[in-house]
DNA sequence: GGTCGATTTTGATTTCAGTCAAGTTGGGTA
DNA sequence: TACCCAACTTGACTGAAATCAAAATCGACC
């Protein structure tokens, strides 16, 4: 089946999307991308602070970030917000709702974000007759699982400095995956949000940023981050030094 | 002493398996269970400390726990072990490997465990022509994602008492899901392992168990746990009291 | 039943991050 | 441009869990 692409379609289509290889279409044959294309809905941009969906809302679709950045968070029994993740272009949001009928968490734009909405019922129907898509979905779920595990890991008995180093390195890698600089980037979220994610209060965030800067590992100007000594950062983040002692 | 319920053996087919509704076959039509049955391999029991698979090993299969209990853990750069989860009968292990070709973590039996091995290539082929199975796989992945998120949440800025209360309540619920007592059960792992999972050192685990006991919430005899005041436990685990203050 | 090593407990002390309190900065807008 | 409010920073103090050290208990195996 050949589609006649209009100008706006060609700009907006999965085929031409720069994020293709990170997102659902990765590794799909051309015709399957076309089919996927048929069910993807491109919504008007969500501005800073706007909701993609709210916790408790009926689950209908999953969402892929096209531009901008999004946080997902759950409201705890006591009214506190817990931020479970930050999502950059090419990443898929809402997969945690598949099992439960309702969204367990809310998704909020950190900066103006354009979003692709993919109705899940249609995606599921399509993937029944599209093995490559089914395959891809499983891989994306698995990838998310791994990312969550890595966050667990991060939160388990690591110092504030290590947590911050890890998260900065990971952002660096994610920006690099998107063709941006790995050494100079702008964090899309507030210190408060990043602290919430890392299990640290804003005061500690501030002091920890300063300590990393004093050690000559990074250079900070508000949300602009420059990684000055990437090797030392990785050593701090993943190395033996300063981590919990092995107890065998 | 009253006999503590154990996770007893189920028959050798998915059709008759008591864990059917927790595991892969849930909600599958009879003939699909039959097909699944055709690819499931029942291995000889793995004894305490034995590996189901090791980190770095080539990914070929996912595994379902039939009896016993299993922990999954990753070895960190510095040689430390980080335990990412404990797995009871009916739960599926190894889904985090789908994306990566190799297992990112090891799975180790905490007590003698019988395991169903499901070759992933065959499972994927089967699910291509079995929509219900595909559906079920997605739901299981989503469930795992939620479980990981909930662990993140648990590790993020909660006191030792709250962490322990949460994990005990969750084990209680999981045992109940398996038809065992929610109020009296035996934890399958050591304090060290549980502490590792919770991000706490064994000394703190010991003291925290004692504090919960002193408050009359639980009664502890080694690995045997009795939940004495389930309401107060839930209040401690999920309630407003003692948690971090909302900072808006 | 006794022995040895692993697991768990207990106590004393230290330390890192949290809390409280008070600025300072900076982006948005009137 | 100046104002305002939110975001961020800084400092002093506190407290919960880590660390260090040692003893007690458990349990697997002769």
PDB file of C-alpha atoms in Angstrom, chain B residues 33-228:
ATOM      1  CA  UNK B  33      -3.137 -23.538  27.648  1.00  0.00           C
ATOM      2  CA  UNK B  34      -2.579 -26.807  25.859  1.00  0.00           C
ATOM      3  CA  UNK B  35      -0.304 -25.144  23.329  1.00  0.00           C
ATOM      4  CA  UNK B  36       1.605 -23.352  26.082  1.00  0.00           C
ATOM      5  CA  UNK B  37       1.898 -26.647  27.883  1.00  0.00           C
ATOM      6  CA  UNK B  38       3.630 -27.994  24.796  1.00  0.00           C
ATOM      7  CA  UNK B  39       6.613 -25.671  25.132  1.00  0.00           C
ATOM      8  CA  UNK B  40       6.971 -25.506  28.920  1.00  0.00           C
ATOM      9  CA  UNK B  41       9.843 -27.548  30.270  1.00  0.00           C
ATOM     10  CA  UNK B  42       9.815 -28.736  33.844  1.00  0.00           C
ATOM     11  CA  UNK B  43      13.317 -28.876  35.188  1.00  0.00           C
ATOM     12  CA  UNK B  44      14.520 -30.847  38.133  1.00  0.00           C
ATOM     13  CA  UNK B  45      14.323 -28.870  41.375  1.00  0.00           C
ATOM     14  CA  UNK B  46      17.020 -26.304  42.074  1.00  0.00           C
ATOM     15  CA  UNK B  47      18.271 -26.564  45.624  1.00  0.00           C
ATOM     16  CA  UNK B  48      19.028 -23.709  48.002  1.00  0.00           C
ATOM     17  CA  UNK B  49      21.739 -21.447  46.626  1.00  0.00           C
ATOM     18  CA  UNK B  50      21.540 -22.953  43.130  1.00  0.00           C
ATOM     19  CA  UNK B  51      21.319 -20.770  40.048  1.00  0.00           C
ATOM     20  CA  UNK B  52      18.384 -20.756  37.646  1.00  0.00           C
ATOM     21  CA  UNK B  53      20.597 -18.603  35.449  1.00  0.00           C
ATOM     22  CA  UNK B  54      23.524 -16.287  35.938  1.00  0.00           C
ATOM     23  CA  UNK B  55      24.060 -12.686  34.960  1.00  0.00           C
ATOM     24  CA  UNK B  56      25.835 -12.443  31.627  1.00  0.00           C
ATOM     25  CA  UNK B  57      24.534 -15.816  30.505  1.00  0.00           C
ATOM     26  CA  UNK B  58      22.858 -15.924  27.116  1.00  0.00           C
ATOM     27  CA  UNK B  59      19.109 -15.319  27.313  1.00  0.00           C
ATOM     28  CA  UNK B  60      17.112 -18.257  26.025  1.00  0.00           C
ATOM     29  CA  UNK B  61      14.189 -18.749  28.332  1.00  0.00           C
ATOM     30  CA  UNK B  62      11.992 -17.129  30.892  1.00  0.00           C
ATOM     31  CA  UNK B  63      11.198 -19.044  34.058  1.00  0.00           C
ATOM     32  CA  UNK B  64       8.126 -19.451  36.218  1.00  0.00           C
ATOM     33  CA  UNK B  65       8.472 -20.407  39.859  1.00  0.00           C
ATOM     34  CA  UNK B  66       6.343 -23.445  40.697  1.00  0.00           C
ATOM     35  CA  UNK B  67       7.393 -24.052  44.302  1.00  0.00           C
ATOM     36  CA  UNK B  68       9.961 -22.520  46.614  1.00  0.00           C
ATOM     37  CA  UNK B  69      11.338 -19.013  46.329  1.00  0.00           C
ATOM     38  CA  UNK B  70      13.926 -17.267  44.213  1.00  0.00           C
ATOM     39  CA  UNK B  71      15.893 -14.031  44.442  1.00  0.00           C
ATOM     40  CA  UNK B  72      17.220 -12.075  41.488  1.00  0.00           C
ATOM     41  CA  UNK B  73      20.352 -10.041  41.935  1.00  0.00           C
ATOM     42  CA  UNK B  74      22.929  -8.138  39.981  1.00  0.00           C
ATOM     43  CA  UNK B  75      26.601  -7.878  40.721  1.00  0.00           C
ATOM     44  CA  UNK B  76      27.717  -4.279  40.778  1.00  0.00           C
ATOM     45  CA  UNK B  77      30.931  -2.905  39.352  1.00  0.00           C
ATOM     46  CA  UNK B  78      32.562  -2.913  42.784  1.00  0.00           C
ATOM     47  CA  UNK B  79      31.603  -6.506  43.517  1.00  0.00           C
ATOM     48  CA  UNK B  80      28.598  -5.770  45.680  1.00  0.00           C
ATOM     49  CA  UNK B  81      25.431  -7.729  45.178  1.00  0.00           C
ATOM     50  CA  UNK B  82      22.208  -5.841  44.724  1.00  0.00           C
ATOM     51  CA  UNK B  83      19.038  -7.859  45.145  1.00  0.00           C
ATOM     52  CA  UNK B  84      16.348  -6.627  42.806  1.00  0.00           C
ATOM     53  CA  UNK B  85      13.507  -8.905  43.824  1.00  0.00           C
ATOM     54  CA  UNK B  86      12.115 -11.987  45.512  1.00  0.00           C
ATOM     55  CA  UNK B  87       9.920 -14.292  43.523  1.00  0.00           C
ATOM     56  CA  UNK B  88       7.181 -16.597  44.756  1.00  0.00           C
ATOM     57  CA  UNK B  89       5.310 -19.393  42.971  1.00  0.00           C
ATOM     58  CA  UNK B  90       3.386 -18.220  39.934  1.00  0.00           C
ATOM     59  CA  UNK B  91       5.788 -15.382  39.197  1.00  0.00           C
ATOM     60  CA  UNK B  92       7.770 -15.103  35.987  1.00  0.00           C
ATOM     61  CA  UNK B  93      11.490 -14.346  35.980  1.00  0.00           C
ATOM     62  CA  UNK B  94      13.841 -13.213  33.245  1.00  0.00           C
ATOM     63  CA  UNK B  95      11.665 -10.704  31.406  1.00  0.00           C
ATOM     64  CA  UNK B  96      14.324  -8.044  31.877  1.00  0.00           C
ATOM     65  CA  UNK B  97      16.574  -9.994  29.505  1.00  0.00           C
ATOM     66  CA  UNK B  98      14.330  -9.812  26.448  1.00  0.00           C
ATOM     67  CA  UNK B  99      15.817  -6.532  25.297  1.00  0.00           C
ATOM     68  CA  UNK B 100      19.436  -7.340  25.856  1.00  0.00           C
ATOM     69  CA  UNK B 101      20.350 -10.827  24.575  1.00  0.00           C
ATOM     70  CA  UNK B 102      22.051 -11.645  27.885  1.00  0.00           C
ATOM     71  CA  UNK B 103      20.597 -11.897  31.357  1.00  0.00           C
ATOM     72  CA  UNK B 104      21.341  -8.692  33.264  1.00  0.00           C
ATOM     73  CA  UNK B 105      20.799 -10.441  36.587  1.00  0.00           C
ATOM     74  CA  UNK B 106      21.199 -13.814  38.251  1.00  0.00           C
ATOM     75  CA  UNK B 107      18.377 -15.874  39.716  1.00  0.00           C
ATOM     76  CA  UNK B 108      19.192 -17.933  42.804  1.00  0.00           C
ATOM     77  CA  UNK B 109      16.956 -20.326  44.723  1.00  0.00           C
ATOM     78  CA  UNK B 110      16.361 -19.245  48.327  1.00  0.00           C
ATOM     79  CA  UNK B 111      14.979 -22.660  49.148  1.00  0.00           C
ATOM     80  CA  UNK B 112      14.548 -25.761  47.034  1.00  0.00           C
ATOM     81  CA  UNK B 113      12.529 -24.592  44.063  1.00  0.00           C
ATOM     82  CA  UNK B 114      10.821 -26.296  41.176  1.00  0.00           C
ATOM     83  CA  UNK B 115      10.807 -24.226  38.072  1.00  0.00           C
ATOM     84  CA  UNK B 116       9.072 -24.173  34.722  1.00  0.00           C
ATOM     85  CA  UNK B 117      11.342 -23.101  31.895  1.00  0.00           C
ATOM     86  CA  UNK B 118       9.731 -21.480  28.870  1.00  0.00           C
ATOM     87  CA  UNK B 119      11.991 -21.091  25.834  1.00  0.00           C
ATOM     88  CA  UNK B 120      11.434 -17.529  24.738  1.00  0.00           C
ATOM     89  CA  UNK B 121      11.807 -18.025  20.999  1.00  0.00           C
ATOM     90  CA  UNK B 122       9.083 -20.648  21.066  1.00  0.00           C
ATOM     91  CA  UNK B 123       6.917 -18.544  23.337  1.00  0.00           C
ATOM     92  CA  UNK B 124       7.223 -15.636  20.953  1.00  0.00           C
ATOM     93  CA  UNK B 125       6.383 -17.794  17.940  1.00  0.00           C
ATOM     94  CA  UNK B 126       3.416 -19.259  19.758  1.00  0.00           C
ATOM     95  CA  UNK B 127       2.138 -15.869  20.834  1.00  0.00           C
ATOM     96  CA  UNK B 128       2.235 -14.648  17.231  1.00  0.00           C
ATOM     97  CA  UNK B 129      -0.713 -16.905  16.506  1.00  0.00           C
ATOM     98  CA  UNK B 130      -2.254 -16.799  19.974  1.00  0.00           C
ATOM     99  CA  UNK B 131      -3.635 -13.326  20.698  1.00  0.00           C
ATOM    100  CA  UNK B 132      -4.736 -14.274  24.197  1.00  0.00           C
ATOM    101  CA  UNK B 133      -1.203 -15.312  25.091  1.00  0.00           C
ATOM    102  CA  UNK B 134       0.243 -12.139  23.650  1.00  0.00           C
ATOM    103  CA  UNK B 135      -2.261 -10.157  25.652  1.00  0.00           C
ATOM    104  CA  UNK B 136      -1.319 -12.090  28.764  1.00  0.00           C
ATOM    105  CA  UNK B 137       2.405 -11.485  28.219  1.00  0.00           C
ATOM    106  CA  UNK B 138       1.858  -7.753  27.953  1.00  0.00           C
ATOM    107  CA  UNK B 139      -0.163  -7.761  31.140  1.00  0.00           C
ATOM    108  CA  UNK B 140       2.536  -9.680  32.980  1.00  0.00           C
ATOM    109  CA  UNK B 141       5.190  -7.259  31.785  1.00  0.00           C
ATOM    110  CA  UNK B 142       3.032  -4.347  32.862  1.00  0.00           C
ATOM    111  CA  UNK B 143       2.511  -5.963  36.258  1.00  0.00           C
ATOM    112  CA  UNK B 144       6.256  -6.330  36.680  1.00  0.00           C
ATOM    113  CA  UNK B 145       6.733  -2.709  35.735  1.00  0.00           C
ATOM    114  CA  UNK B 146       4.273  -1.671  38.415  1.00  0.00           C
ATOM    115  CA  UNK B 147       5.997  -3.865  40.965  1.00  0.00           C
ATOM    116  CA  UNK B 148       9.348  -2.255  40.184  1.00  0.00           C
ATOM    117  CA  UNK B 149       7.833   1.204  40.442  1.00  0.00           C
ATOM    118  CA  UNK B 150       6.399   0.318  43.764  1.00  0.00           C
ATOM    119  CA  UNK B 151       9.848  -0.788  44.943  1.00  0.00           C
ATOM    120  CA  UNK B 152      11.327   2.508  43.776  1.00  0.00           C
ATOM    121  CA  UNK B 153       8.703   4.286  45.682  1.00  0.00           C
ATOM    122  CA  UNK B 154       9.507   2.224  48.751  1.00  0.00           C
ATOM    123  CA  UNK B 155      13.193   3.077  48.611  1.00  0.00           C
ATOM    124  CA  UNK B 156      12.640   6.760  48.096  1.00  0.00           C
ATOM    125  CA  UNK B 157      12.837   8.640  51.381  1.00  0.00           C
ATOM    126  CA  UNK B 158      11.088   6.244  53.722  1.00  0.00           C
ATOM    127  CA  UNK B 159      12.255   5.258  57.167  1.00  0.00           C
ATOM    128  CA  UNK B 160      13.589   1.814  57.965  1.00  0.00           C
ATOM    129  CA  UNK B 161      10.375   1.040  59.874  1.00  0.00           C
ATOM    130  CA  UNK B 162       8.222   2.021  56.937  1.00  0.00           C
ATOM    131  CA  UNK B 163      10.302   0.019  54.478  1.00  0.00           C
ATOM    132  CA  UNK B 164      10.058  -3.073  56.603  1.00  0.00           C
ATOM    133  CA  UNK B 165       6.340  -2.562  57.229  1.00  0.00           C
ATOM    134  CA  UNK B 166       5.681  -2.154  53.506  1.00  0.00           C
ATOM    135  CA  UNK B 167       7.627  -5.235  52.547  1.00  0.00           C
ATOM    136  CA  UNK B 168       5.984  -7.357  55.233  1.00  0.00           C
ATOM    137  CA  UNK B 169       2.505  -6.216  54.160  1.00  0.00           C
ATOM    138  CA  UNK B 170       3.371  -7.000  50.559  1.00  0.00           C
ATOM    139  CA  UNK B 171       4.623 -10.464  51.415  1.00  0.00           C
ATOM    140  CA  UNK B 172       1.481 -10.973  53.445  1.00  0.00           C
ATOM    141  CA  UNK B 173      -0.636 -10.102  50.408  1.00  0.00           C
ATOM    142  CA  UNK B 174       1.395 -12.262  48.098  1.00  0.00           C
ATOM    143  CA  UNK B 175       1.085 -15.247  50.405  1.00  0.00           C
ATOM    144  CA  UNK B 176      -2.654 -14.622  50.649  1.00  0.00           C
ATOM    145  CA  UNK B 177      -2.868 -14.551  46.830  1.00  0.00           C
ATOM    146  CA  UNK B 178      -1.410 -18.045  46.937  1.00  0.00           C
ATOM    147  CA  UNK B 179      -3.982 -19.335  49.373  1.00  0.00           C
ATOM    148  CA  UNK B 180      -1.715 -19.166  52.392  1.00  0.00           C
ATOM    149  CA  UNK B 181      -2.189 -17.288  55.624  1.00  0.00           C
ATOM    150  CA  UNK B 182      -1.799 -13.530  55.367  1.00  0.00           C
ATOM    151  CA  UNK B 183      -1.029 -13.237  59.058  1.00  0.00           C
ATOM    152  CA  UNK B 184       1.446 -16.012  59.679  1.00  0.00           C
ATOM    153  CA  UNK B 185       4.177 -16.869  57.243  1.00  0.00           C
ATOM    154  CA  UNK B 186       7.816 -17.688  56.842  1.00  0.00           C
ATOM    155  CA  UNK B 187      10.085 -15.296  55.015  1.00  0.00           C
ATOM    156  CA  UNK B 188      12.218 -17.297  52.607  1.00  0.00           C
ATOM    157  CA  UNK B 189      15.260 -15.006  52.710  1.00  0.00           C
ATOM    158  CA  UNK B 190      17.897 -13.998  55.233  1.00  0.00           C
ATOM    159  CA  UNK B 191      17.898 -10.650  57.027  1.00  0.00           C
ATOM    160  CA  UNK B 192      20.957  -9.774  55.004  1.00  0.00           C
ATOM    161  CA  UNK B 193      19.160 -10.381  51.713  1.00  0.00           C
ATOM    162  CA  UNK B 194      16.036  -8.543  52.818  1.00  0.00           C
ATOM    163  CA  UNK B 195      18.184  -5.670  54.041  1.00  0.00           C
ATOM    164  CA  UNK B 196      20.077  -5.559  50.774  1.00  0.00           C
ATOM    165  CA  UNK B 197      16.758  -5.337  48.919  1.00  0.00           C
ATOM    166  CA  UNK B 198      15.524  -2.561  51.234  1.00  0.00           C
ATOM    167  CA  UNK B 199      18.772  -0.623  51.224  1.00  0.00           C
ATOM    168  CA  UNK B 200      19.469  -1.304  54.909  1.00  0.00           C
ATOM    169  CA  UNK B 201      22.369  -3.004  56.713  1.00  0.00           C
ATOM    170  CA  UNK B 202      21.683  -6.158  58.737  1.00  0.00           C
ATOM    171  CA  UNK B 203      22.175  -4.362  62.056  1.00  0.00           C
ATOM    172  CA  UNK B 204      19.423  -1.939  61.134  1.00  0.00           C
ATOM    173  CA  UNK B 205      17.196  -4.803  59.997  1.00  0.00           C
ATOM    174  CA  UNK B 206      17.577  -6.471  63.345  1.00  0.00           C
ATOM    175  CA  UNK B 207      16.827  -3.308  65.301  1.00  0.00           C
ATOM    176  CA  UNK B 208      13.887  -2.435  63.092  1.00  0.00           C
ATOM    177  CA  UNK B 209      12.319  -5.877  63.484  1.00  0.00           C
ATOM    178  CA  UNK B 210      12.677  -5.440  67.226  1.00  0.00           C
ATOM    179  CA  UNK B 211      11.055  -2.017  67.187  1.00  0.00           C
ATOM    180  CA  UNK B 212       8.061  -3.286  65.213  1.00  0.00           C
ATOM    181  CA  UNK B 213       7.738  -6.105  67.712  1.00  0.00           C
ATOM    182  CA  UNK B 214       7.997  -3.752  70.702  1.00  0.00           C
ATOM    183  CA  UNK B 215       5.212  -1.657  69.230  1.00  0.00           C
ATOM    184  CA  UNK B 216       3.051  -4.768  69.114  1.00  0.00           C
ATOM    185  CA  UNK B 217       2.715  -4.747  65.340  1.00  0.00           C
ATOM    186  CA  UNK B 218       4.306  -8.113  64.618  1.00  0.00           C
ATOM    187  CA  UNK B 219       5.684 -11.110  66.380  1.00  0.00           C
ATOM    188  CA  UNK B 220       9.001 -12.436  65.138  1.00  0.00           C
ATOM    189  CA  UNK B 221      10.668 -15.791  65.631  1.00  0.00           C
ATOM    190  CA  UNK B 222      13.577 -15.987  63.243  1.00  0.00           C
ATOM    191  CA  UNK B 223      12.067 -16.127  59.800  1.00  0.00           C
ATOM    192  CA  UNK B 224       8.581 -16.859  61.089  1.00  0.00           C
ATOM    193  CA  UNK B 225       6.496 -13.714  61.007  1.00  0.00           C
ATOM    194  CA  UNK B 226       3.137 -13.120  62.598  1.00  0.00           C
ATOM    195  CA  UNK B 227       1.325  -9.910  61.804  1.00  0.00           C
ATOM    196  CA  UNK B 228      -0.370  -8.964  65.049  1.00  0.00           C
TER     197      UNK B 228
END
